[in-house]
mmCIF file of N, CA and C in Angstrom:
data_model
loop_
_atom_site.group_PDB
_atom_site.id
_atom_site.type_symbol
_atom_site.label_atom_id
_atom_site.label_comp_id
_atom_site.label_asym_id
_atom_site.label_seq_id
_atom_site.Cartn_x
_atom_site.Cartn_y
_atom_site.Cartn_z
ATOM 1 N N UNK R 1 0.825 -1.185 0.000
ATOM 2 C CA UNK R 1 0.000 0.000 0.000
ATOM 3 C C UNK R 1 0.870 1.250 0.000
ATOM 4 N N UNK R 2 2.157 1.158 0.799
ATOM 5 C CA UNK R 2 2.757 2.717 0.599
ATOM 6 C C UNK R 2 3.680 2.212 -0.497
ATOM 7 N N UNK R 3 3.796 1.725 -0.872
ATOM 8 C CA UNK R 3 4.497 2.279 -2.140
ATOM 9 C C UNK R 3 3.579 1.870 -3.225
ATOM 10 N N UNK R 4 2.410 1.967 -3.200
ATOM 11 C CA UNK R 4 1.526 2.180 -4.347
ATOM 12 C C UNK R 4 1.847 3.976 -3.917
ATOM 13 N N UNK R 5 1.185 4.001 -2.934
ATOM 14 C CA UNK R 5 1.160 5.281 -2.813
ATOM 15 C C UNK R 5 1.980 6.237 -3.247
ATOM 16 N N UNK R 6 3.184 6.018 -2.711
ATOM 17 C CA UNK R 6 4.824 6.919 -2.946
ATOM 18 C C UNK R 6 4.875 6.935 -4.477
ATOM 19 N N UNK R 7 4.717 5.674 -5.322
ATOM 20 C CA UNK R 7 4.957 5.805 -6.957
ATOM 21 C C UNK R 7 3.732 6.756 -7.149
ATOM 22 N N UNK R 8 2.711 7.069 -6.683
ATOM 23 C CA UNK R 8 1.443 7.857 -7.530
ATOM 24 C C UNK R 8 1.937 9.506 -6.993
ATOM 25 N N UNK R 9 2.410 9.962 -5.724
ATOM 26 C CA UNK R 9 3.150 10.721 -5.616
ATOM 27 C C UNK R 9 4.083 11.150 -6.574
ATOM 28 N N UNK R 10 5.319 10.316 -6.469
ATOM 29 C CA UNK R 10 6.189 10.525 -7.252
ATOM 30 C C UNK R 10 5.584 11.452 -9.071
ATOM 31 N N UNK R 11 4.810 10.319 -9.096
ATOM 32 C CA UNK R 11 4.633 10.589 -10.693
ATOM 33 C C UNK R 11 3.953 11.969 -10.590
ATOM 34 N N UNK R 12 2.964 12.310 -9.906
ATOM 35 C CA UNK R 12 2.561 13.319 -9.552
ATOM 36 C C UNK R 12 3.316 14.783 -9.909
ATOM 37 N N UNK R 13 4.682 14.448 -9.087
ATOM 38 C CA UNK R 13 5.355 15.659 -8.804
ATOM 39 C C UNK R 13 6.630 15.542 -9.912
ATOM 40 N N UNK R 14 7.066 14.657 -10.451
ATOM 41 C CA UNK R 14 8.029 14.549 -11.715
ATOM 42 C C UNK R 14 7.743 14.921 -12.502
ATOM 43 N N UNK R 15 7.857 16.138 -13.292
ATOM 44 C CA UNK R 15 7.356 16.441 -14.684
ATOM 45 C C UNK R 15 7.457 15.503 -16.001
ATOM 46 N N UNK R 16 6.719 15.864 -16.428
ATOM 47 C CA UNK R 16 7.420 14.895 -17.539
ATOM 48 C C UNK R 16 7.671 16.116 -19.113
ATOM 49 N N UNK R 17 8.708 14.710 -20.116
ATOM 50 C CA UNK R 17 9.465 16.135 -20.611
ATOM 51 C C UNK R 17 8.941 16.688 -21.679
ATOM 52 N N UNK R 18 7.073 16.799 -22.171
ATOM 53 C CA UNK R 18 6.593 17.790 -22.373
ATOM 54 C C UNK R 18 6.427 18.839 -21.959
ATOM 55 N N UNK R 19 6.844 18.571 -20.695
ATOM 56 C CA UNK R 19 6.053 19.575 -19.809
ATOM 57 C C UNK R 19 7.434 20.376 -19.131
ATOM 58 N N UNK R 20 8.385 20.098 -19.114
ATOM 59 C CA UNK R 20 9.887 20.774 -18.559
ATOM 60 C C UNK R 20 10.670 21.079 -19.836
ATOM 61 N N UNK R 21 11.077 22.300 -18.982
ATOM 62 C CA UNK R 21 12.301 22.758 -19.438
ATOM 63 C C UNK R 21 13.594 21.984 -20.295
ATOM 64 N N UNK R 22 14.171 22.158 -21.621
ATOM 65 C CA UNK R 22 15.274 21.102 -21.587
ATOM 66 C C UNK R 22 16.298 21.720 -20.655
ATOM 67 N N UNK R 23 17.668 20.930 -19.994
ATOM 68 C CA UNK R 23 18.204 21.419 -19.015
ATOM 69 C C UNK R 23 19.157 22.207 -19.669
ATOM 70 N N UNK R 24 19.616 23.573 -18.981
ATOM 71 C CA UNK R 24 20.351 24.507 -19.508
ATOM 72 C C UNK R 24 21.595 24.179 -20.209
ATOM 73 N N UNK R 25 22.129 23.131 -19.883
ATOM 74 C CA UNK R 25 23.381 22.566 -20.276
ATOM 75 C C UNK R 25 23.317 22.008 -21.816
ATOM 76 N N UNK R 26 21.623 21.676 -21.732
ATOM 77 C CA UNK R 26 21.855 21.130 -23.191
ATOM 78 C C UNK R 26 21.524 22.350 -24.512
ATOM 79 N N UNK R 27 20.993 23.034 -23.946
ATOM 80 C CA UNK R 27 20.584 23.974 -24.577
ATOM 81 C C UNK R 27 22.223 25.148 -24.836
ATOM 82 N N UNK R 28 22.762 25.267 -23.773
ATOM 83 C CA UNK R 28 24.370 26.076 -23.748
ATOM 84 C C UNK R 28 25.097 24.688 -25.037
ATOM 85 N N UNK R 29 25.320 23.718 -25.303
ATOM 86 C CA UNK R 29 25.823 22.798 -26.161
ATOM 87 C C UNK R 29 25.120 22.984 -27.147
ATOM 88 N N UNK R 30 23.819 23.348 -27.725
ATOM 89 C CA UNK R 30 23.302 23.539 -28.819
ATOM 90 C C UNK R 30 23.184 24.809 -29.384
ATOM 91 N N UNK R 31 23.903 26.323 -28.424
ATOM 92 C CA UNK R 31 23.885 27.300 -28.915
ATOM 93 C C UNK R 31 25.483 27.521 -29.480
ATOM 94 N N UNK R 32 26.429 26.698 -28.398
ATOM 95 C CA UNK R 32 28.188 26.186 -29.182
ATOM 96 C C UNK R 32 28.133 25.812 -30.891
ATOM 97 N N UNK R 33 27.357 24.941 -30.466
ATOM 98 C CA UNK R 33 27.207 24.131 -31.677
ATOM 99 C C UNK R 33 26.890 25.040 -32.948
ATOM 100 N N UNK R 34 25.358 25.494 -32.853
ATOM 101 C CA UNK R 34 24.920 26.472 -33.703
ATOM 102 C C UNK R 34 25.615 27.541 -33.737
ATOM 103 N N UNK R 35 26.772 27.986 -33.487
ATOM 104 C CA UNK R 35 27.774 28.989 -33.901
ATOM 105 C C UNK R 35 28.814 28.159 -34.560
ATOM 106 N N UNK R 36 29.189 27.205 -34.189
ATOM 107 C CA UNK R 36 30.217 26.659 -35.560
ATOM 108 C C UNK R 36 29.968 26.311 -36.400
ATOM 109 N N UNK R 37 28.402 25.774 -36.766
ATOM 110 C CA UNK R 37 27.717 25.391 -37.594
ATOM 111 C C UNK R 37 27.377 26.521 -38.406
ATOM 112 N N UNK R 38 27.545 28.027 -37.854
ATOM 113 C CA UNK R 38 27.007 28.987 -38.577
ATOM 114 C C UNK R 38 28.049 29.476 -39.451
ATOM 115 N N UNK R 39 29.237 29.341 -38.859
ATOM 116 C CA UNK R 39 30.944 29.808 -39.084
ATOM 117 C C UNK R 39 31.836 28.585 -39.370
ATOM 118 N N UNK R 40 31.389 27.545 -40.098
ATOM 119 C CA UNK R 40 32.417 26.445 -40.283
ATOM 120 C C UNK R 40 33.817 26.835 -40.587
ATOM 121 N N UNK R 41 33.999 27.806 -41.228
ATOM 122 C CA UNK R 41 35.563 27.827 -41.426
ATOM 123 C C UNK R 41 36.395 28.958 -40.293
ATOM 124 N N UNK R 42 35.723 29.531 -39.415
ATOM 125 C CA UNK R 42 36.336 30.372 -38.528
ATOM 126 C C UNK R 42 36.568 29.338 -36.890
ATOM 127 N N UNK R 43 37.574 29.912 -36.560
ATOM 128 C CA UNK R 43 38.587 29.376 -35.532
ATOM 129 C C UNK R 43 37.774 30.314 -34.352
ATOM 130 N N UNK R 44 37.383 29.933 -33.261
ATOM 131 C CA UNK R 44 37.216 30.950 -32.201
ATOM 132 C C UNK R 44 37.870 30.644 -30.507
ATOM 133 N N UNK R 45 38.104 31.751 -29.962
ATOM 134 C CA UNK R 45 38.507 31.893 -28.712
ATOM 135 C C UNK R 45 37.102 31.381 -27.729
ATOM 136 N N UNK R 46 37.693 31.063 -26.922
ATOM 137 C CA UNK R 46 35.806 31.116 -25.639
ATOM 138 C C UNK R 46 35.652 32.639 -25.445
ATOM 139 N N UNK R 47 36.559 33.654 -25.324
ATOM 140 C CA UNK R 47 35.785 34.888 -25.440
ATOM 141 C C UNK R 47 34.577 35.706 -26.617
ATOM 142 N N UNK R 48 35.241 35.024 -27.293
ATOM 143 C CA UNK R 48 35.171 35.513 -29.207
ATOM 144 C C UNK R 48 33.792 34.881 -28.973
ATOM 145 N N UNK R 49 33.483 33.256 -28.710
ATOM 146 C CA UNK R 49 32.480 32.671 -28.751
ATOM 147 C C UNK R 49 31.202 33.386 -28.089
ATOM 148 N N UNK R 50 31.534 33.772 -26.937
ATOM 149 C CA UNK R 50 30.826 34.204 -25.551
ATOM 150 C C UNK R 50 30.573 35.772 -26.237
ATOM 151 N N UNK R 51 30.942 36.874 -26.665
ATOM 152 C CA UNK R 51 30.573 37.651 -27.258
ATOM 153 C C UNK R 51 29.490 37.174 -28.751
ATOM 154 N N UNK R 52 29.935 36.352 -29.394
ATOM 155 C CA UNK R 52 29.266 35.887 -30.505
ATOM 156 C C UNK R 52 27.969 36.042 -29.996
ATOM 157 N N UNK R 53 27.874 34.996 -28.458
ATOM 158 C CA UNK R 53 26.235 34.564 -27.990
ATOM 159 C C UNK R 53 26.020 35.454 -27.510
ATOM 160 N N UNK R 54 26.183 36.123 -26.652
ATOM 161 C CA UNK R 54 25.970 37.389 -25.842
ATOM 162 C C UNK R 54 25.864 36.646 -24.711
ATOM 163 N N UNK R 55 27.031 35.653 -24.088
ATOM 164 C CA UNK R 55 27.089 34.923 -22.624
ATOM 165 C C UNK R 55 28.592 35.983 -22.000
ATOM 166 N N UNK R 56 27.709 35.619 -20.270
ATOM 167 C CA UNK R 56 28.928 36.827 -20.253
ATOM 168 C C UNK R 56 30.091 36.385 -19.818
ATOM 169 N N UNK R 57 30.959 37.483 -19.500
ATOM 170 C CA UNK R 57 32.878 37.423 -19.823
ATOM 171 C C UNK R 57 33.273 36.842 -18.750
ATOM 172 N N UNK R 58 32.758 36.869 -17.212
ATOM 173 C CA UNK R 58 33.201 36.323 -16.048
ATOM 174 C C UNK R 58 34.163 35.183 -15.996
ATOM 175 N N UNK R 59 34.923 34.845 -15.548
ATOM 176 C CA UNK R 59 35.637 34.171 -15.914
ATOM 177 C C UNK R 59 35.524 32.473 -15.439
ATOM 178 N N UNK R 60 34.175 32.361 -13.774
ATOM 179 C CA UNK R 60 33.760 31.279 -13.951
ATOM 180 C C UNK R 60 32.844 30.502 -15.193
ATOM 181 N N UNK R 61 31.621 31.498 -15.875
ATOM 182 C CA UNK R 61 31.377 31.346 -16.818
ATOM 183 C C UNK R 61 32.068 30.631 -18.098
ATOM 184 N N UNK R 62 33.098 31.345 -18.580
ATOM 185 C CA UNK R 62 34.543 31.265 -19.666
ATOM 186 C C UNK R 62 34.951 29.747 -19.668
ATOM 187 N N UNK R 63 34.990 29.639 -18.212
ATOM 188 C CA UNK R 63 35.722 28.570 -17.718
ATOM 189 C C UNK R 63 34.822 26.811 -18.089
ATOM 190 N N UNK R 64 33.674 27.090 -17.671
ATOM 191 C CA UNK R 64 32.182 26.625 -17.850
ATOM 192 C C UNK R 64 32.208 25.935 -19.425
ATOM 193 N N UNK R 65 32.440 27.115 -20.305
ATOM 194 C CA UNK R 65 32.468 26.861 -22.097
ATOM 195 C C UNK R 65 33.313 26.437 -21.809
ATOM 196 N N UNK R 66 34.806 26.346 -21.963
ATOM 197 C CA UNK R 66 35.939 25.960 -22.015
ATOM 198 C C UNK R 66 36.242 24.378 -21.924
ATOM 199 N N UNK R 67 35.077 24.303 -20.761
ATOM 200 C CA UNK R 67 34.886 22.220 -20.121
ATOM 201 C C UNK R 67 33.842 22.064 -21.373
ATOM 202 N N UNK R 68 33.135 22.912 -21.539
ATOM 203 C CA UNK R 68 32.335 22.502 -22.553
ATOM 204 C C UNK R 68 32.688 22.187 -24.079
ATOM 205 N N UNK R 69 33.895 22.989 -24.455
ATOM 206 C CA UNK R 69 34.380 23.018 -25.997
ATOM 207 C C UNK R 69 35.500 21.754 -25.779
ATOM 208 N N UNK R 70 35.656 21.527 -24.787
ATOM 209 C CA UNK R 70 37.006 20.417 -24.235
ATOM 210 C C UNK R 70 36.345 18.950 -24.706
ATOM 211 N N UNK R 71 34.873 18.886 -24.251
ATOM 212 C CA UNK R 71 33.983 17.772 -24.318
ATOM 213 C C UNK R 71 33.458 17.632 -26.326
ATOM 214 N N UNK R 72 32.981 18.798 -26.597
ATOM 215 C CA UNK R 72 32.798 18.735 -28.158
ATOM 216 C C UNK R 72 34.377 18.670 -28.614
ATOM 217 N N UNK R 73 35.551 18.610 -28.225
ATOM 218 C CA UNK R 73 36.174 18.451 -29.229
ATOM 219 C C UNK R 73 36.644 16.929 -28.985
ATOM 220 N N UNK R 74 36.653 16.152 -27.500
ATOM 221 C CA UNK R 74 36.959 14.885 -27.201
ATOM 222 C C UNK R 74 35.710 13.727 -27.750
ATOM 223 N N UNK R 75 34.710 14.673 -28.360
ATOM 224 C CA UNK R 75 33.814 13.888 -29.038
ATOM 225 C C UNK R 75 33.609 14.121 -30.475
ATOM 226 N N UNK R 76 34.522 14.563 -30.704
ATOM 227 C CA UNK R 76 34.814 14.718 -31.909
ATOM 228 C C UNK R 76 33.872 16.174 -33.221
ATOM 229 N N UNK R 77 33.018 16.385 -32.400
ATOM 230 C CA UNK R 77 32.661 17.677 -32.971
ATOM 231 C C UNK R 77 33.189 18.927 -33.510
ATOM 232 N N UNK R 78 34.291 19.040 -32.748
ATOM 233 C CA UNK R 78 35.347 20.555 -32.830
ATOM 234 C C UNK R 78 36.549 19.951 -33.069
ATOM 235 N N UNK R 79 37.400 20.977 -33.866
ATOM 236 C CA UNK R 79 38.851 20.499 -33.445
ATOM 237 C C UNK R 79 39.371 21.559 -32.657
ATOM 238 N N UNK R 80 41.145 21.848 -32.271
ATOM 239 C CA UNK R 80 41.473 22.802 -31.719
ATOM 240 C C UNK R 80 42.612 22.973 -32.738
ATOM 241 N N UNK R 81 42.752 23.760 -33.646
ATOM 242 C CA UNK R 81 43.729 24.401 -34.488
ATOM 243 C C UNK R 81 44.674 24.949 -33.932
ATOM 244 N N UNK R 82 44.799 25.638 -32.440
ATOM 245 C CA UNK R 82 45.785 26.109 -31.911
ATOM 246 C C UNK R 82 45.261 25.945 -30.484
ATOM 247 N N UNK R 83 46.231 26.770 -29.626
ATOM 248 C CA UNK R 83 46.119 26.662 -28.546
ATOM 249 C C UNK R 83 44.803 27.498 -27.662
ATOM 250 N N UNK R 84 43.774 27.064 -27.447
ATOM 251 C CA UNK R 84 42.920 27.908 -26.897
ATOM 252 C C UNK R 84 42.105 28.743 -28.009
ATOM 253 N N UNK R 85 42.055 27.941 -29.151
ATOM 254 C CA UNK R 85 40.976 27.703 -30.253
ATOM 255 C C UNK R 85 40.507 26.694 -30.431
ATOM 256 N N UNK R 86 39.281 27.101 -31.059
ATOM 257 C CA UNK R 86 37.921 26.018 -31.615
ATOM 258 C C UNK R 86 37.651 26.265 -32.841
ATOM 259 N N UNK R 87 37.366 25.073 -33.574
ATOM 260 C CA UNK R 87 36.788 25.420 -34.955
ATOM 261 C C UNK R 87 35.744 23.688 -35.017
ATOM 262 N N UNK R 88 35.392 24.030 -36.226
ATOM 263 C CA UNK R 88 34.476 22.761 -36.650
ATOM 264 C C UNK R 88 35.062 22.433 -37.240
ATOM 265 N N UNK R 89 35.058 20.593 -36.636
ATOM 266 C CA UNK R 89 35.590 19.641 -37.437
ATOM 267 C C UNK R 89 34.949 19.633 -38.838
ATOM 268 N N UNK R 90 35.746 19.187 -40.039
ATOM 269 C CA UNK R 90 35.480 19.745 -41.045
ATOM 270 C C UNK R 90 36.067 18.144 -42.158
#
C-alpha cells in the first residue's frame, strides 16, 4: 500500500518532458554548436564565442564553455587548431 502510494506521488510531482524545461546545459551545447555550424571555417577563442552569444565574460562562466568546448572536441565535434581555439571539425 505505501508504495503504491509513494509511486502515484512521485509521478505526480516529476514532470514529464513535455512539460519541462530542456536542461540549460543542453541547450548552452546547442547554442556552441549552432555557432560553428554557422561559421564552419572560422577558428574561435571562448571569449570571441561568448561575445558571438551574448554569454557573459566572467571568468567562472569562460571557464564553464571551455569544459564545454574540451567535451565537443573529445567527441569529436570541434577540433582545436591552436592553442585555446575552436573550430568545426570539417
Amino acid at each position: 500500500m505505501e508504495l503504491a502510494t509513494t509511486r502515484k506521488v512521485i509521478a505526480e510531482l516529476a514532470p514529464t518532458w513535455a512539460e519541462s524545461e530542456p536542461p540549460e546545459s543542453a541547450t548552452a551545447y546547442q547554442a556552441i554548436l549552432n555557432a560553428f555550424n554557422t561559421h564552419p571555417d572560422q577558428a574561435f577563442r571562448v571569449r570571441e564565442l561568448h561575445e558571438l552569444l551574448g554569454m557573459p565574460n566572467d571568468a567562472p562562466a569562460m571557464n564553464v564553455t571551455r569544459s564545454r568546448l574540451g567535451r565537443l572536441t573529445r567527441q569529436g565535434f570541434l577540433t582545436q587548431p591552436g592553442r585555446g581555439r575552436y573550430q568545426k571539425r570539417t
